Coordinates of C-alpha atoms and ligand atoms in Angstrom, one line a residue:
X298 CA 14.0 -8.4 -6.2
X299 CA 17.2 -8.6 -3.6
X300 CA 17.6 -11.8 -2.2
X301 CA 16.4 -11.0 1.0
X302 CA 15.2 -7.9 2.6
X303 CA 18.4 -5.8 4.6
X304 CA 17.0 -4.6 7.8
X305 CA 19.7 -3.0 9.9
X306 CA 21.4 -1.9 6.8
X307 CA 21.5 2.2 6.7
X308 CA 19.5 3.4 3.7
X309 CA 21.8 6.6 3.7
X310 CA 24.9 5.0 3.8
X311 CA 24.6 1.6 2.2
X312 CA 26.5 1.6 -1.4
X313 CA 24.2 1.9 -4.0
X314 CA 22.2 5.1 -2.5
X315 CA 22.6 6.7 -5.8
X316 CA 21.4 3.8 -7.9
X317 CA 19.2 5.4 -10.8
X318 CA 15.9 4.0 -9.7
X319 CA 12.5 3.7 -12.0
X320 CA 9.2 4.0 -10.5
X321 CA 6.0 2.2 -11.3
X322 CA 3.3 3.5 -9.4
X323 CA -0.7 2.3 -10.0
X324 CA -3.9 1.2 -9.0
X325 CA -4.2 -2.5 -8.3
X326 CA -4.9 -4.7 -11.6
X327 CA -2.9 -2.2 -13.5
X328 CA -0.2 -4.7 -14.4
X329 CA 2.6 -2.9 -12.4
X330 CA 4.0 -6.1 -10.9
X331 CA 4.5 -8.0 -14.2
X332 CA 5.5 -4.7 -16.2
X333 CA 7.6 -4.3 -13.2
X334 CA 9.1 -7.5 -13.0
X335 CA 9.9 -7.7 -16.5
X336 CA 11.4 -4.3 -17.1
X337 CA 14.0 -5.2 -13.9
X338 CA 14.9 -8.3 -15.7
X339 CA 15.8 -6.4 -19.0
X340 CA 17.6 -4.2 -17.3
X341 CA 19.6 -6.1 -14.9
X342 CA 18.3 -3.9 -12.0
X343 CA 16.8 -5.3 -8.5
X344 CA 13.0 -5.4 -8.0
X345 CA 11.0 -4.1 -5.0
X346 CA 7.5 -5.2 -5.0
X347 CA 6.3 -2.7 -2.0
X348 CA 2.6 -3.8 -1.8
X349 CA 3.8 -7.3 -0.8
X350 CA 5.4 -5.6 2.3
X351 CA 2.7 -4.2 3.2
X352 CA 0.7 -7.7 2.5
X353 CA 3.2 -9.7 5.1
X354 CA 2.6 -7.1 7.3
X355 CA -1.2 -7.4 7.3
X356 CA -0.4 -11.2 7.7
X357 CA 2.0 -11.3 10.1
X358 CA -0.4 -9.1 11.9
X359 CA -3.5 -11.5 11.1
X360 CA -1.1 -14.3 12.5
X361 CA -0.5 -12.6 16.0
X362 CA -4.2 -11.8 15.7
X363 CA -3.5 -8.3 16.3
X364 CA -6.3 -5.8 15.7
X365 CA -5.8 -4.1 12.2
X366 CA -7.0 -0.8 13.5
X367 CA -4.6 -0.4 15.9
X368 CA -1.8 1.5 14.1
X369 CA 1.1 1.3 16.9
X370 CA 0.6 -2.5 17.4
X371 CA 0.7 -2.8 13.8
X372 CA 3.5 -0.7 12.9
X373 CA 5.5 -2.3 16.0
X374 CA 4.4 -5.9 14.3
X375 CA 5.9 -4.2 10.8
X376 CA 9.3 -3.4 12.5
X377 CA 9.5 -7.4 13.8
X378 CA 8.6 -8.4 11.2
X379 CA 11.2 -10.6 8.9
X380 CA 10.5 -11.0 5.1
X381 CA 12.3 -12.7 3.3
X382 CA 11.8 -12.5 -0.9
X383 CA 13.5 -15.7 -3.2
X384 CA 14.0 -15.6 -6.9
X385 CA 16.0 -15.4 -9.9
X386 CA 14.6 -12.3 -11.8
X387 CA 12.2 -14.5 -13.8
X388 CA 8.8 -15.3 -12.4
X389 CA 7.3 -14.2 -9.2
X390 CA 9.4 -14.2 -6.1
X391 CA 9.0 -16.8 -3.8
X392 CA 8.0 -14.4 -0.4
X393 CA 8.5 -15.7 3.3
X394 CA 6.9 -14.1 6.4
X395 CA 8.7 -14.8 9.3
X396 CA 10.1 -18.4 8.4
X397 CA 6.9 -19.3 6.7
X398 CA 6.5 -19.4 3.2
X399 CA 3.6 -17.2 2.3
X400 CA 3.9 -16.6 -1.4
X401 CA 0.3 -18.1 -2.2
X402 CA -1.7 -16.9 1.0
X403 CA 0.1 -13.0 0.1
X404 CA -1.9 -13.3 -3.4
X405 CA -5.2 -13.2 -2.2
X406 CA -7.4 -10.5 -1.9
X407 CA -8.0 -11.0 1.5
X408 CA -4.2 -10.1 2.2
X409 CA -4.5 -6.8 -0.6
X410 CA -7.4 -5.8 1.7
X411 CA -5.6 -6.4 4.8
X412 CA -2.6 -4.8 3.3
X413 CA -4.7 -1.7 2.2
X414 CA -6.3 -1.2 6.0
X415 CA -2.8 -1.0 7.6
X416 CA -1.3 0.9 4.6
X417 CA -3.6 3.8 5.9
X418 CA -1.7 4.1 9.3
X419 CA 1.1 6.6 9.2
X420 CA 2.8 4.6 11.5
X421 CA 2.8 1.5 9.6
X422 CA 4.4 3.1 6.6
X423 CA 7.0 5.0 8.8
X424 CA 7.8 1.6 10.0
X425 CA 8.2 0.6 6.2
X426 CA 10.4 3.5 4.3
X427 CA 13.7 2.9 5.7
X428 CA 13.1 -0.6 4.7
X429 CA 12.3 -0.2 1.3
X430 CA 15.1 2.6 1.0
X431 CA 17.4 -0.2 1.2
X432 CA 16.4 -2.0 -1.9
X433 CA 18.3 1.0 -3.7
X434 CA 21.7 -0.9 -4.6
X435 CA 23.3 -0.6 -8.1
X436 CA 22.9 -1.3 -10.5
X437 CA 19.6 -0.1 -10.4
X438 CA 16.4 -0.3 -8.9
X439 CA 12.5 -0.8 -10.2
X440 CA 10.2 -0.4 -7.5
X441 CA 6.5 -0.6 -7.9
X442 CA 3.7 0.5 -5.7
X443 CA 1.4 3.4 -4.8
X444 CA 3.8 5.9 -3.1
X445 CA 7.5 5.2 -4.8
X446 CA 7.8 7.8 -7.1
X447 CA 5.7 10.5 -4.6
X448 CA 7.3 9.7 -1.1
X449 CA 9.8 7.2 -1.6
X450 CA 12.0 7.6 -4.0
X451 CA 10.7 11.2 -4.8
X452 CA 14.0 11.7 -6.4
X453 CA 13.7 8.7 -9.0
X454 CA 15.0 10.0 -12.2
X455 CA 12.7 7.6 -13.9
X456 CA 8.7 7.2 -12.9
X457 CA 5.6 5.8 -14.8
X458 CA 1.8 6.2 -13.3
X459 CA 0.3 2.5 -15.1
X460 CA -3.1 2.6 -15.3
X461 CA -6.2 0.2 -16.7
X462 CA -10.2 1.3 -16.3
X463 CA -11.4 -0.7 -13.4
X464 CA -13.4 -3.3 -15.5
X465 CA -9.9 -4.9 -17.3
X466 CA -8.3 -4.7 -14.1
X467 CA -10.4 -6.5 -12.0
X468 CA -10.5 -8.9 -15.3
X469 CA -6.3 -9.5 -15.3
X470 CA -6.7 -10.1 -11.8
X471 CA -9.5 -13.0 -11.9
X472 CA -7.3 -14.3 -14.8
X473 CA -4.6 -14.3 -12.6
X474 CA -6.2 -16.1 -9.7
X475 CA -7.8 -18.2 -11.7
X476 CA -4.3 -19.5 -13.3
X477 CA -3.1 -20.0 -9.6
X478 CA -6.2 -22.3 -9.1
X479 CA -8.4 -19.9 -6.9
X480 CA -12.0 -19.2 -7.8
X481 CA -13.4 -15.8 -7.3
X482 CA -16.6 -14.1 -8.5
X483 CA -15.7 -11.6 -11.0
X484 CA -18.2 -8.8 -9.6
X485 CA -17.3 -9.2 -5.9
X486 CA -13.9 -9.2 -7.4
X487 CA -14.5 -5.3 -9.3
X488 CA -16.5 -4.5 -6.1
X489 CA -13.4 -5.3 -3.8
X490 CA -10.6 -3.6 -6.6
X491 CA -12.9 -0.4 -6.8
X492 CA -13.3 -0.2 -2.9
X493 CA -9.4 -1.0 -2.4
X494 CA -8.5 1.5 -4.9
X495 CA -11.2 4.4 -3.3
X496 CA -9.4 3.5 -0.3
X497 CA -5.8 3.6 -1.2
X498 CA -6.6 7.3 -3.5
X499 CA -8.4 8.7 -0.3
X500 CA -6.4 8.2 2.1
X501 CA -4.4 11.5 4.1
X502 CA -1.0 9.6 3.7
X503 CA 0.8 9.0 0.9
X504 CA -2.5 8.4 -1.2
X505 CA -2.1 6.4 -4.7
X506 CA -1.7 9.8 -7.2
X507 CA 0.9 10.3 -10.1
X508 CA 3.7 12.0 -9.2
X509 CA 4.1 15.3 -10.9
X510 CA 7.0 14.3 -12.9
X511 CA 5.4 10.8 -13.7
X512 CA 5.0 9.4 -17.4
X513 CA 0.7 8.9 -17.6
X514 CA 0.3 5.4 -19.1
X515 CA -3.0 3.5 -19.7
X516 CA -2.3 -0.3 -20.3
X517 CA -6.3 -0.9 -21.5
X518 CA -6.1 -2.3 -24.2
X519 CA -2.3 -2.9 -24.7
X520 CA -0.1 -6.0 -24.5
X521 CA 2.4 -6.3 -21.7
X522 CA 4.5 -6.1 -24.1
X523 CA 4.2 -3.0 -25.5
X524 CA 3.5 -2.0 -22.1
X525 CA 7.1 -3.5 -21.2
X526 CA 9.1 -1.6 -24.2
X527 CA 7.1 2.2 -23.5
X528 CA 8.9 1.9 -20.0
X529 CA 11.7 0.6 -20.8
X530 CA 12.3 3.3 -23.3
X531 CA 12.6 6.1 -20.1
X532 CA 15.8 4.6 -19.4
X533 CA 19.0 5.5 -21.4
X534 CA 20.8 2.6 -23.7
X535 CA 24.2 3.4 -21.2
X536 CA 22.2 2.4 -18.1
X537 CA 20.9 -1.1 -19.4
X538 CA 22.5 -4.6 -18.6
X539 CA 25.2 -4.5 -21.6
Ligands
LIG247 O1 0.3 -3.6 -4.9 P1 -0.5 -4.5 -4.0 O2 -1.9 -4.8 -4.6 O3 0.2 -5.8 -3.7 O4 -0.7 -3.7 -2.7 C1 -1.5 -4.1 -1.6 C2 -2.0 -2.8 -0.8 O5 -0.8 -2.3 -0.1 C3 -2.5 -1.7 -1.7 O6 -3.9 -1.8 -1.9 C4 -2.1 -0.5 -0.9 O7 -3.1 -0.2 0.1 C5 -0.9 -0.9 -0.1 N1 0.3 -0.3 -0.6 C6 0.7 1.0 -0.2 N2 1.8 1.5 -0.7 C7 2.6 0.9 -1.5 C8 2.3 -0.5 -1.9 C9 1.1 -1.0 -1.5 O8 -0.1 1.6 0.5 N3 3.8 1.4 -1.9

């Protein structure tokens, strides 16, 4: 992930427009962030974790206590809106919401539900591209989300669709709470993943679907690992960190 986010920067002109970028698209569960993660760190590219844009926006929102259904308020709160994202490549980023450090309140379902109302505004996501644009510096870019390698970054020369039935996904994702001390029941858990992804797949705008050019990858019953070296094998030996 870039330091911090650029806003003000032009996504046209900045340097690094033509940066190869990789795509990782997918459900929620899936394992897109940590494949993501991972793959930018072998490659010495920047990361851009879009769903936890649209996560501080739903917060920020939440803060200001502005009505979730109301997509100009919301996309006018997403355009304030300063985020700030702190790490070193290894481990997730440390995220900040406005001067706030939100990084643990941003992993909870509530937020992803939050984040998946607002996400269906047009506005909101308008409010959102030119933003996320501007993660595209050299040497390279992996951005993961529902809509990088479809509206985006149609362009991308590189884009996986990462997959998992809904039962292992809902299971990572309990693992993963669990580890970060929060308790959840496991079928409320499912229930919530399989409403958020019915939302997210029906939705007019940039709905969650494989691009047409996307590699088709199922990561039930596979390691991260070999998750990790399937993608990483898109990109050519001459674009990886040396
Ligand atoms: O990926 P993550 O679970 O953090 O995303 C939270 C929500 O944000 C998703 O359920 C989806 O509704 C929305 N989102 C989106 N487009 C993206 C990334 C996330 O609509 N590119």
């Amino acid at each position: 992930m870039s330091p911090s986010t650029s806003r003000g920067r032009d996504p046209a002109t900045a340097a690094g427009a033509t940066a190869p970028v990789l795509t990782i698209d997918g459900p929620s569960g899936s394992g897109k962030g940590t494949v993501s993660r991972m793959v930018a760190h072998a490659l010495g590219w920047h990361y851009l974790d879009s769903g936890a844009l649209y996560r501080a926006v739903g917060l920020a929102a939440a803060w200001e206590q502005i009505d979730l259904s109301d997509a100009e308020a919301v996309a006018a709160c997403a355009s304030r809106t300063v985020i700030r994202f702190d790490g070193d490549g290894e481990g997730e980023p440390k995220v900040w919401v406005n001067g706030k450090d939100a990084t643990h309140q941003l992993r909870m379902e509530t937020a992803g539900a939050a984040a998946s109302a607002i996400a269906a505004h047009p506005p909101v996501r308008s409010a959102l591209t030119d933003l996320q644009r501007s993660f595209r510096t050299d040497p390279g870019l992996v951005a993961d989300g529902r809509d990088m390698g479809t509206v985006i970054f149609p362009e991308a020369p590189f884009k996986v669709f990462l997959t998992a039935s809904a039962e292992e996904r809902a299971h990572r994702r309990h693992k993963q709470l669990k580890e970060k001390g929060v308790s959840v029941n496991f079928d409320s858990l499912l229930h919530e993943i399989s409403a958020r992804d019915e939302r997210d797949a029906s939705r007019a705008v940039a709905p969650l679907k494989p691009a047409s050019d996307a590699l088709f990858l199922d990561s039930t019953g596979r390691s991260i690992g070999e998750v990790v070296q399937h993608v990483l094998a898109l990109v050519p030996e001459s674009m990886r960190r040396p």
